[in-house]
PDB file of C-alpha atoms in Angstrom:
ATOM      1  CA  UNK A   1      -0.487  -1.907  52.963  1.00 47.00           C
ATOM      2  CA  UNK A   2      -3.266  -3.913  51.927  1.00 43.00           C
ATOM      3  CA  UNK A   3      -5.303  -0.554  50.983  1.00 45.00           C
ATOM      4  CA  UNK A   4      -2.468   0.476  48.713  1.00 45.00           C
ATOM      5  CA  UNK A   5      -2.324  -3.141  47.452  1.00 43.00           C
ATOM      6  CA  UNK A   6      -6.015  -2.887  46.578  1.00 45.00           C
ATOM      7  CA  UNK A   7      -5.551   0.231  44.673  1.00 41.00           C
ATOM      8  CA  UNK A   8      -3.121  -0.923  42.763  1.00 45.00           C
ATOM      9  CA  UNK A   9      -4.285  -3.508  41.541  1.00 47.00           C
ATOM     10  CA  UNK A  10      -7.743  -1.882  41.211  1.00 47.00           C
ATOM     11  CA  UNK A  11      -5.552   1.047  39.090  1.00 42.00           C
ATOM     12  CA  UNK A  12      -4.113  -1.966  37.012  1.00 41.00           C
ATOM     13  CA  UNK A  13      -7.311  -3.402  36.208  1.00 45.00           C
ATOM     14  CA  UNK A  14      -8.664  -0.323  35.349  1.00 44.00           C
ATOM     15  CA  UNK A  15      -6.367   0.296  32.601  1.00 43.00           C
ATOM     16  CA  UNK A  16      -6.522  -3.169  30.818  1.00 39.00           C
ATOM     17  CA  UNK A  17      -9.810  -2.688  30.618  1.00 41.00           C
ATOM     18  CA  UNK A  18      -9.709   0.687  28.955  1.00 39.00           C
ATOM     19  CA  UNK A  19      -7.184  -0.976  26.836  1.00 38.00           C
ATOM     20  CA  UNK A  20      -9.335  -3.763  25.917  1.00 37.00           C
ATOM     21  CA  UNK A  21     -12.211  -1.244  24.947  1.00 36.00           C
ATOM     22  CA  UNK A  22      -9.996   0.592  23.249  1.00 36.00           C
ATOM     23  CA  UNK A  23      -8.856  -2.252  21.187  1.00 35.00           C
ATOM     24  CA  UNK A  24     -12.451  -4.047  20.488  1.00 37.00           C
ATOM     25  CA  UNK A  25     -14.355  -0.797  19.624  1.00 36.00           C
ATOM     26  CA  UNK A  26     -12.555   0.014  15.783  1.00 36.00           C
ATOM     27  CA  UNK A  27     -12.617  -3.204  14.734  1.00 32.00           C
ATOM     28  CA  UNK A  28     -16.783  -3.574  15.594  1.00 32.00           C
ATOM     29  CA  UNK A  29     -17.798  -0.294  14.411  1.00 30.00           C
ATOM     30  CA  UNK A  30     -15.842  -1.390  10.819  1.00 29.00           C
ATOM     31  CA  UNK A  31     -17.560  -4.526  10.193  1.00 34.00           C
ATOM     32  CA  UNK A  32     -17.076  -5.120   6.359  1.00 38.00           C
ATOM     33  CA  UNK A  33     -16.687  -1.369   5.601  1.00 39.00           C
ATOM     34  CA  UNK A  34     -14.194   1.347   6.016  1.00 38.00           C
ATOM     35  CA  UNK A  35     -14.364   4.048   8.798  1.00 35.00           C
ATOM     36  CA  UNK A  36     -15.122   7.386   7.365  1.00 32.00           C
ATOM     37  CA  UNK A  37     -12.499   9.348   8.964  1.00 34.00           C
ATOM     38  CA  UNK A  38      -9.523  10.282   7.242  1.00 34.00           C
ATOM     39  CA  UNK A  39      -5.823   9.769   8.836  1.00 34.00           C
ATOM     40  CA  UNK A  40      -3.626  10.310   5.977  1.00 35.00           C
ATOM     41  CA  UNK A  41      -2.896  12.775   3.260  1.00 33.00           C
ATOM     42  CA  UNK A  42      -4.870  12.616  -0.159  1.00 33.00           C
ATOM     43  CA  UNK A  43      -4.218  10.128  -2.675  1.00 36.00           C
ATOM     44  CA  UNK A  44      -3.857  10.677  -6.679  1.00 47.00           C
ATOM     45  CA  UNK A  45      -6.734   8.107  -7.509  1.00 58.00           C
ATOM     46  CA  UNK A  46     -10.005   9.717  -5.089  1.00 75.00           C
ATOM     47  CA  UNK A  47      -8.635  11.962  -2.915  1.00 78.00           C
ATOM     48  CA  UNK A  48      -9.801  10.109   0.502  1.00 83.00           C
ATOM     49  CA  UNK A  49      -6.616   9.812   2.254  1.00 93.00           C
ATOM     50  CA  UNK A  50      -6.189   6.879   4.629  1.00 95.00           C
ATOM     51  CA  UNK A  51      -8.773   4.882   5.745  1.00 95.00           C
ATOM     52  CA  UNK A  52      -8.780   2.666   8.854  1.00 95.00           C
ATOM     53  CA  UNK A  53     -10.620  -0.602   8.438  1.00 96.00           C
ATOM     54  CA  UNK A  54     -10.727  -4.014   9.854  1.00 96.00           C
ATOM     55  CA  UNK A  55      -8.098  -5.157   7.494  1.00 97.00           C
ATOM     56  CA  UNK A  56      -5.616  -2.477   8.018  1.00 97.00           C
ATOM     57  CA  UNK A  57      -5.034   0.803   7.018  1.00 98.00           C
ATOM     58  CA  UNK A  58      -6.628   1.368   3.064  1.00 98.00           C
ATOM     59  CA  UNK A  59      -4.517   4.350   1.210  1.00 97.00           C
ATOM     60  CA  UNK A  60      -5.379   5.975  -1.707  1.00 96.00           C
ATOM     61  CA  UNK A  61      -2.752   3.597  -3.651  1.00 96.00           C
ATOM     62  CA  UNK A  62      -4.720   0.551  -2.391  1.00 97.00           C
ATOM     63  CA  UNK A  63      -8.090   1.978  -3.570  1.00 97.00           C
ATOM     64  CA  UNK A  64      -6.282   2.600  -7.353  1.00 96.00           C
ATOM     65  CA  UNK A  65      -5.040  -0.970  -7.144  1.00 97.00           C
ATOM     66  CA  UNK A  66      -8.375  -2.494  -6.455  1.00 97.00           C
ATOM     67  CA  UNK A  67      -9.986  -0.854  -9.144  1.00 97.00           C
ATOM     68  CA  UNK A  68      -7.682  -1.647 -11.614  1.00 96.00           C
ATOM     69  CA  UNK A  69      -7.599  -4.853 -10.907  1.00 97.00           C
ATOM     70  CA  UNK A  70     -11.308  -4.766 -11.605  1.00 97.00           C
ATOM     71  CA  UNK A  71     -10.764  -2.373 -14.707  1.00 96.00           C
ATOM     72  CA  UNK A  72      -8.457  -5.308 -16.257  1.00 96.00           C
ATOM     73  CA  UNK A  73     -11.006  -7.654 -16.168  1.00 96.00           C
ATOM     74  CA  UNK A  74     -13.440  -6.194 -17.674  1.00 97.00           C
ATOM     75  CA  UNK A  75     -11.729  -6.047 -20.971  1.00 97.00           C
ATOM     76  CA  UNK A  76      -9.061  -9.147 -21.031  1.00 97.00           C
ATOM     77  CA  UNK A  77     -12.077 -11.198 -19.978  1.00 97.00           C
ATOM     78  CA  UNK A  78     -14.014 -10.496 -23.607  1.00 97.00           C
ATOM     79  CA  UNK A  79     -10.881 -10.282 -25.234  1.00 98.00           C
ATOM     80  CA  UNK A  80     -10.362 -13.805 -23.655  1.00 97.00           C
ATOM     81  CA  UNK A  81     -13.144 -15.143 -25.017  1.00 97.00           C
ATOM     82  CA  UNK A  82     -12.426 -13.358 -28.623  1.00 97.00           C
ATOM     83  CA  UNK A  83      -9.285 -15.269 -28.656  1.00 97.00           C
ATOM     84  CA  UNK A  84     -11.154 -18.469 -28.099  1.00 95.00           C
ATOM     85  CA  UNK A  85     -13.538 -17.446 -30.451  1.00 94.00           C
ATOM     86  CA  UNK A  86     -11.401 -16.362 -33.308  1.00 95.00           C
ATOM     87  CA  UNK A  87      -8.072 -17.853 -32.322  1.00 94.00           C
ATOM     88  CA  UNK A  88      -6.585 -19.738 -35.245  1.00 94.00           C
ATOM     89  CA  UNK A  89      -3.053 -21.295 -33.626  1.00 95.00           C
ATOM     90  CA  UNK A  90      -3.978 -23.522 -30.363  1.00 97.00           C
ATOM     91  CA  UNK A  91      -0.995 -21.307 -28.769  1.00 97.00           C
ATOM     92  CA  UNK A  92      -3.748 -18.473 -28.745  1.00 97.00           C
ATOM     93  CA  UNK A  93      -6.681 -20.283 -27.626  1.00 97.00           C
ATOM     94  CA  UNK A  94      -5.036 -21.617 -25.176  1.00 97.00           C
ATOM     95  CA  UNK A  95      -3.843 -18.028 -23.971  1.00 98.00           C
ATOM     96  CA  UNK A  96      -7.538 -16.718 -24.028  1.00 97.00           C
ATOM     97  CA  UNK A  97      -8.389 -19.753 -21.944  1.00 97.00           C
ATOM     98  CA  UNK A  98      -6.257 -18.233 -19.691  1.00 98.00           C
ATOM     99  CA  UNK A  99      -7.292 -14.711 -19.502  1.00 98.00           C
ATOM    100  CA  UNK A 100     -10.450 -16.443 -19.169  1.00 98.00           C
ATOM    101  CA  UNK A 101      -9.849 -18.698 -16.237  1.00 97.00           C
ATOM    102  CA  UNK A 102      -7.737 -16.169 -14.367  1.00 97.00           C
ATOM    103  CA  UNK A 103      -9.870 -12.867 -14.285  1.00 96.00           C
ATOM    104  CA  UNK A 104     -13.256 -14.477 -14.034  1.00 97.00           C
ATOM    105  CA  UNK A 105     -11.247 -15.937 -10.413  1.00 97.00           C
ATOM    106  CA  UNK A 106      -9.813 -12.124  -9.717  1.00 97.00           C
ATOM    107  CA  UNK A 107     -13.193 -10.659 -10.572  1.00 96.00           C
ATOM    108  CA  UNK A 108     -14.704 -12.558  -8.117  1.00 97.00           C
ATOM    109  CA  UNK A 109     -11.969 -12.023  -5.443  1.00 98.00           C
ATOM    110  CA  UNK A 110     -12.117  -8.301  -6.337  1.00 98.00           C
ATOM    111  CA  UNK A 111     -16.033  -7.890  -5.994  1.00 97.00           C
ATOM    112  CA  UNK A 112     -15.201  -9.773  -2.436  1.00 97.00           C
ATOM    113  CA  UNK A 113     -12.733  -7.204  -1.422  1.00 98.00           C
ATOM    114  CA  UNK A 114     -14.258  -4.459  -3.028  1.00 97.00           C
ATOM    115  CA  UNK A 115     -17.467  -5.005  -0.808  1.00 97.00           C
ATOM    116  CA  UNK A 116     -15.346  -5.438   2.086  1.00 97.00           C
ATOM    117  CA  UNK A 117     -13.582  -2.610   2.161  1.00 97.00           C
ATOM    118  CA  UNK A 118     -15.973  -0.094   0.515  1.00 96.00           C
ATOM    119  CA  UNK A 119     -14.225   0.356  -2.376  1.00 96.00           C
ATOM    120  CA  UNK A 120     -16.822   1.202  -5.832  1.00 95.00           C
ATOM    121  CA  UNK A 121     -15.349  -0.637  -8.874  1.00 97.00           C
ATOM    122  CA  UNK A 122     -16.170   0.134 -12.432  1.00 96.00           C
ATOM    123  CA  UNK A 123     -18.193  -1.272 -14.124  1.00 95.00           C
ATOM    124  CA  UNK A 124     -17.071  -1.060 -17.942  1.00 96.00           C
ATOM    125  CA  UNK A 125     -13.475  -0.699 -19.113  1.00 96.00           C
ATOM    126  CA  UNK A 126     -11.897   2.247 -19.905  1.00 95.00           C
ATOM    127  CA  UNK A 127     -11.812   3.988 -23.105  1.00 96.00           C
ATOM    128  CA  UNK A 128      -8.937   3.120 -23.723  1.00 95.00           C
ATOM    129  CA  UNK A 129     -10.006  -0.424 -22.826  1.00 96.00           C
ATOM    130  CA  UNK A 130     -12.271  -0.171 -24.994  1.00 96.00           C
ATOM    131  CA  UNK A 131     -10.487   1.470 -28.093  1.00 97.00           C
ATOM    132  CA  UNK A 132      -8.174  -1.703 -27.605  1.00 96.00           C
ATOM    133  CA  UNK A 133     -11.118  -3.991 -28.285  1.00 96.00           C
ATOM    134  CA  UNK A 134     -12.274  -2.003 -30.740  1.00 97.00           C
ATOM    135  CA  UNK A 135      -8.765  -2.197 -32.787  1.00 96.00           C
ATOM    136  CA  UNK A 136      -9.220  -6.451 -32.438  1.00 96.00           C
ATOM    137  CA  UNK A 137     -12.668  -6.205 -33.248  1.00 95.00           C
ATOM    138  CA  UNK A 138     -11.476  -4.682 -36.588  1.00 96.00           C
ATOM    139  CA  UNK A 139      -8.616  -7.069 -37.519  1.00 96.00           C
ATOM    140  CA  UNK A 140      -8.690 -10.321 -39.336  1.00 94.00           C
ATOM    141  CA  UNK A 141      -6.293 -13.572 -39.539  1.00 93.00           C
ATOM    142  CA  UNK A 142      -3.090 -13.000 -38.802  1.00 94.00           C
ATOM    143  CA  UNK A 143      -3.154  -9.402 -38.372  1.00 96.00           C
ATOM    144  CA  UNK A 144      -6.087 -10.163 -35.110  1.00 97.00           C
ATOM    145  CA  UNK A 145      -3.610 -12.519 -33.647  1.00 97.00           C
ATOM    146  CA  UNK A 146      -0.450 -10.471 -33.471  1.00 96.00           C
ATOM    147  CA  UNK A 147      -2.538  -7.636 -31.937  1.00 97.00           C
ATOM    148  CA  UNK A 148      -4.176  -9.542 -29.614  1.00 97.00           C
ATOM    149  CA  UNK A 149      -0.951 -10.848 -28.591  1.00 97.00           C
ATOM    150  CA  UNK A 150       0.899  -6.955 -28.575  1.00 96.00           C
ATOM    151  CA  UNK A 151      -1.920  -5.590 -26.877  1.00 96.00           C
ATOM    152  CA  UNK A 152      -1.911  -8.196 -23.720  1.00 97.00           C
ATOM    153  CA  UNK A 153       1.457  -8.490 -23.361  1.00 96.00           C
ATOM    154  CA  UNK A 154       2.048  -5.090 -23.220  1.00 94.00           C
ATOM    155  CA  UNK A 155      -0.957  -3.989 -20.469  1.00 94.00           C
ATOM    156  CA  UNK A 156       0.248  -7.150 -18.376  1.00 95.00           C
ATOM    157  CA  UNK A 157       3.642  -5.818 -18.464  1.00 92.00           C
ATOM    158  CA  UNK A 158       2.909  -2.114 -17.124  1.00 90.00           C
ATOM    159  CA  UNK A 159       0.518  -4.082 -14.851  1.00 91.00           C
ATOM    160  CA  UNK A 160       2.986  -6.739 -12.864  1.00 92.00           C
ATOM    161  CA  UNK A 161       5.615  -3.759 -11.851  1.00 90.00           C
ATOM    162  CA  UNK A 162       2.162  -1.898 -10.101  1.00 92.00           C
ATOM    163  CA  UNK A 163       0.981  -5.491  -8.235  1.00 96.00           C
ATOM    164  CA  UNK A 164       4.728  -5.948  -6.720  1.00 94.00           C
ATOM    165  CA  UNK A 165       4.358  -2.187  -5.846  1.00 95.00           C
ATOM    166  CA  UNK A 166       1.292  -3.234  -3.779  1.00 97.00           C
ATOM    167  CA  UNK A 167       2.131  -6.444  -2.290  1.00 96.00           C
ATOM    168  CA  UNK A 168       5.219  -5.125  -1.050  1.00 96.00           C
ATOM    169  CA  UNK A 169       3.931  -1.497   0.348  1.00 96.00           C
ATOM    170  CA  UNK A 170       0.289  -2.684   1.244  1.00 98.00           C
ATOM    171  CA  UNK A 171      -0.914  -2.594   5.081  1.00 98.00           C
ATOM    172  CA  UNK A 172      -3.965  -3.676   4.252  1.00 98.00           C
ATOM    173  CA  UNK A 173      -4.273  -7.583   4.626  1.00 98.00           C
ATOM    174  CA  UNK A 174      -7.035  -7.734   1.821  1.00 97.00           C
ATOM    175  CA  UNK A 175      -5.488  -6.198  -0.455  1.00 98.00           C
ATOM    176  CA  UNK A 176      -2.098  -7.628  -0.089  1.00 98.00           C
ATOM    177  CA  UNK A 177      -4.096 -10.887  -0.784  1.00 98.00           C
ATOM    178  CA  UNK A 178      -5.596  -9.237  -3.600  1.00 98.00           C
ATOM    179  CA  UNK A 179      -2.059  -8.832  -4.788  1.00 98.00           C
ATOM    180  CA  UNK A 180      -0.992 -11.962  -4.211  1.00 97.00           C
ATOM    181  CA  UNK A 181      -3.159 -13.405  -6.555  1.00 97.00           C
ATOM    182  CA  UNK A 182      -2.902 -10.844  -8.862  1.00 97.00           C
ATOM    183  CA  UNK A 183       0.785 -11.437  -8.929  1.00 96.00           C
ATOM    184  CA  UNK A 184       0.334 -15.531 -10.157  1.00 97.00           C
ATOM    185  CA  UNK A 185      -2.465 -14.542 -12.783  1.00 97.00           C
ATOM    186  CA  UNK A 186      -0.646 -11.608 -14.420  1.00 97.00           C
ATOM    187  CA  UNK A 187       2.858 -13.697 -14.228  1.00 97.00           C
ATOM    188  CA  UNK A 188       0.674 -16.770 -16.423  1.00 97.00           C
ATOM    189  CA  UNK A 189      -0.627 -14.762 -18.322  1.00 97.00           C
ATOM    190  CA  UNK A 190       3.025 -12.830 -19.963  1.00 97.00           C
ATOM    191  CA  UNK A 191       3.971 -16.778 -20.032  1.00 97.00           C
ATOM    192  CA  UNK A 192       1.001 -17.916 -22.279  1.00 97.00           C
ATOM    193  CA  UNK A 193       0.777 -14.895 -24.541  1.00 97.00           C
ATOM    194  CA  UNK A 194       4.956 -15.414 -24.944  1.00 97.00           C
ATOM    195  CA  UNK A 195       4.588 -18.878 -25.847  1.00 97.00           C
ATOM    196  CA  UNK A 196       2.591 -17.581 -28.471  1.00 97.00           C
ATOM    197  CA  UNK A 197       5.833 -16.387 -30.312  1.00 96.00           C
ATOM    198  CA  UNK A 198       4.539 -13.589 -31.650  1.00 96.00           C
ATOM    199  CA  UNK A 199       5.563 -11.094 -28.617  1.00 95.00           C
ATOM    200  CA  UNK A 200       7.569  -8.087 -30.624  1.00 93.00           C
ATOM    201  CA  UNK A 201       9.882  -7.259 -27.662  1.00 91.00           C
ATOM    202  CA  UNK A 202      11.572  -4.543 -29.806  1.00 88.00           C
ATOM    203  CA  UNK A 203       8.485  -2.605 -29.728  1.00 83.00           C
ATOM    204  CA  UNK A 204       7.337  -3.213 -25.904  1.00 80.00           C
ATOM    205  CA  UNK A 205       7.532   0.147 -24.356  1.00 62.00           C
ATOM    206  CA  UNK A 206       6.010   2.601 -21.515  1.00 51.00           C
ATOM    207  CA  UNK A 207       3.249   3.842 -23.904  1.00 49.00           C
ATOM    208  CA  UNK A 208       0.655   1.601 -22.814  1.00 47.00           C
ATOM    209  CA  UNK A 209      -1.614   2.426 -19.543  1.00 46.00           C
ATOM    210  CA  UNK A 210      -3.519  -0.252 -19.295  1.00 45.00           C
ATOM    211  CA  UNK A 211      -5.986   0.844 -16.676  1.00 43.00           C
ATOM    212  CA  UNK A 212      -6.591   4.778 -17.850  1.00 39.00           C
TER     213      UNK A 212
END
């Protein structure tokens, strides 16, 4: 009896151990970057699948997020300071102070996480980003201030239905963080560039990608 007992309990301890091991070694060999191997199927933005890492699983959606997120600051943050710059009506000042104040916070949490997690952000905006500055680089008065206004509201409107998408789906804890924040800066920024007044809702529509 006391044999078997032995065994036993030598079996038991055994296999906590193993389980133990098996729990410690993925999250020390991930440190602050992503394991290379790939559990999951392709993803539209870079084709590397699922990664595990510390934080939780990273998809391919994940990556796309984080970059974007990164992608929208690199353009609302000059155009925030444009609007400070050439803002005429407080209302728009104070809604480049904004864009200001938020993304220079998100930048900084998205260089964080992108370093974290391996992710490689852009550095410039997109053309498209850039054809948008472009257009209020080009206007004067009144004609700056409704585009300004048009363009924002519009890119921060395709933008808040992908953060929900995120927060909600996410596995990955950094990211849904990430989100999180995302989600409070985006929502204050439709409410400043609203309070402008000169939103056109009637012309708001699916046309604008803001991160593409």
């Amino acid at each position: 009896m006391a044999t078997r007992y032995t065994i036993g309990s030598g079996l038991v301890i055994t296999a906590l151990a193993l389980t133990l091991i098996a729990l410690l070694i993925p999250v020390d060999s991930f440190g602050s970057r992503p394991a290379a191997a790939v559990t999951g199927p392709a993803g539209d933005d870079d084709g590397g699948g699922t990664l595990s890492t510390a934080f939780g699983p990273l998809t391919a959606a994940d990556r796309d997020f984080v970059r974007k997120v990164r992608l929208a600051g690199l353009w609302e943050l000059p155009a925030g300071r444009q609007a400070q710059q050439r803002g005429s009506r407080p209302a728009i000042k104070t809604a480049g102070q904004h864009l200001i104040d938020g993304h220079t916070e998100l930048d900084r949490q998205v260089i964080q996480v992108g370093q974290a997690l391996g992710v490689d952000l852009p550095n410039q905006p997109s053309a498209q980003q850039q054809d948008w500055l472009g257009q209020m680089n080009r206007a004067r008065g009144e004609e700056y201030e409704r585009l300004f206004v048009q363009l924002l509201r519009k890119a921060h409107g395709k933008v808040f239905a992908l953060v929900a998408q995120i927060r909600a789906q996410t596995k990955n804890s950094m990211v849904r963080a990430l989100a999180t924040s995302a989600n409070t800066t985006v929502l204050d920024h439709i409410t400043v560039l609203e309070d402008t007044g000169l939103v056109d809702f009637d012309v708001l529509s699916d046309n604008v990608q803001p991160t593409k």
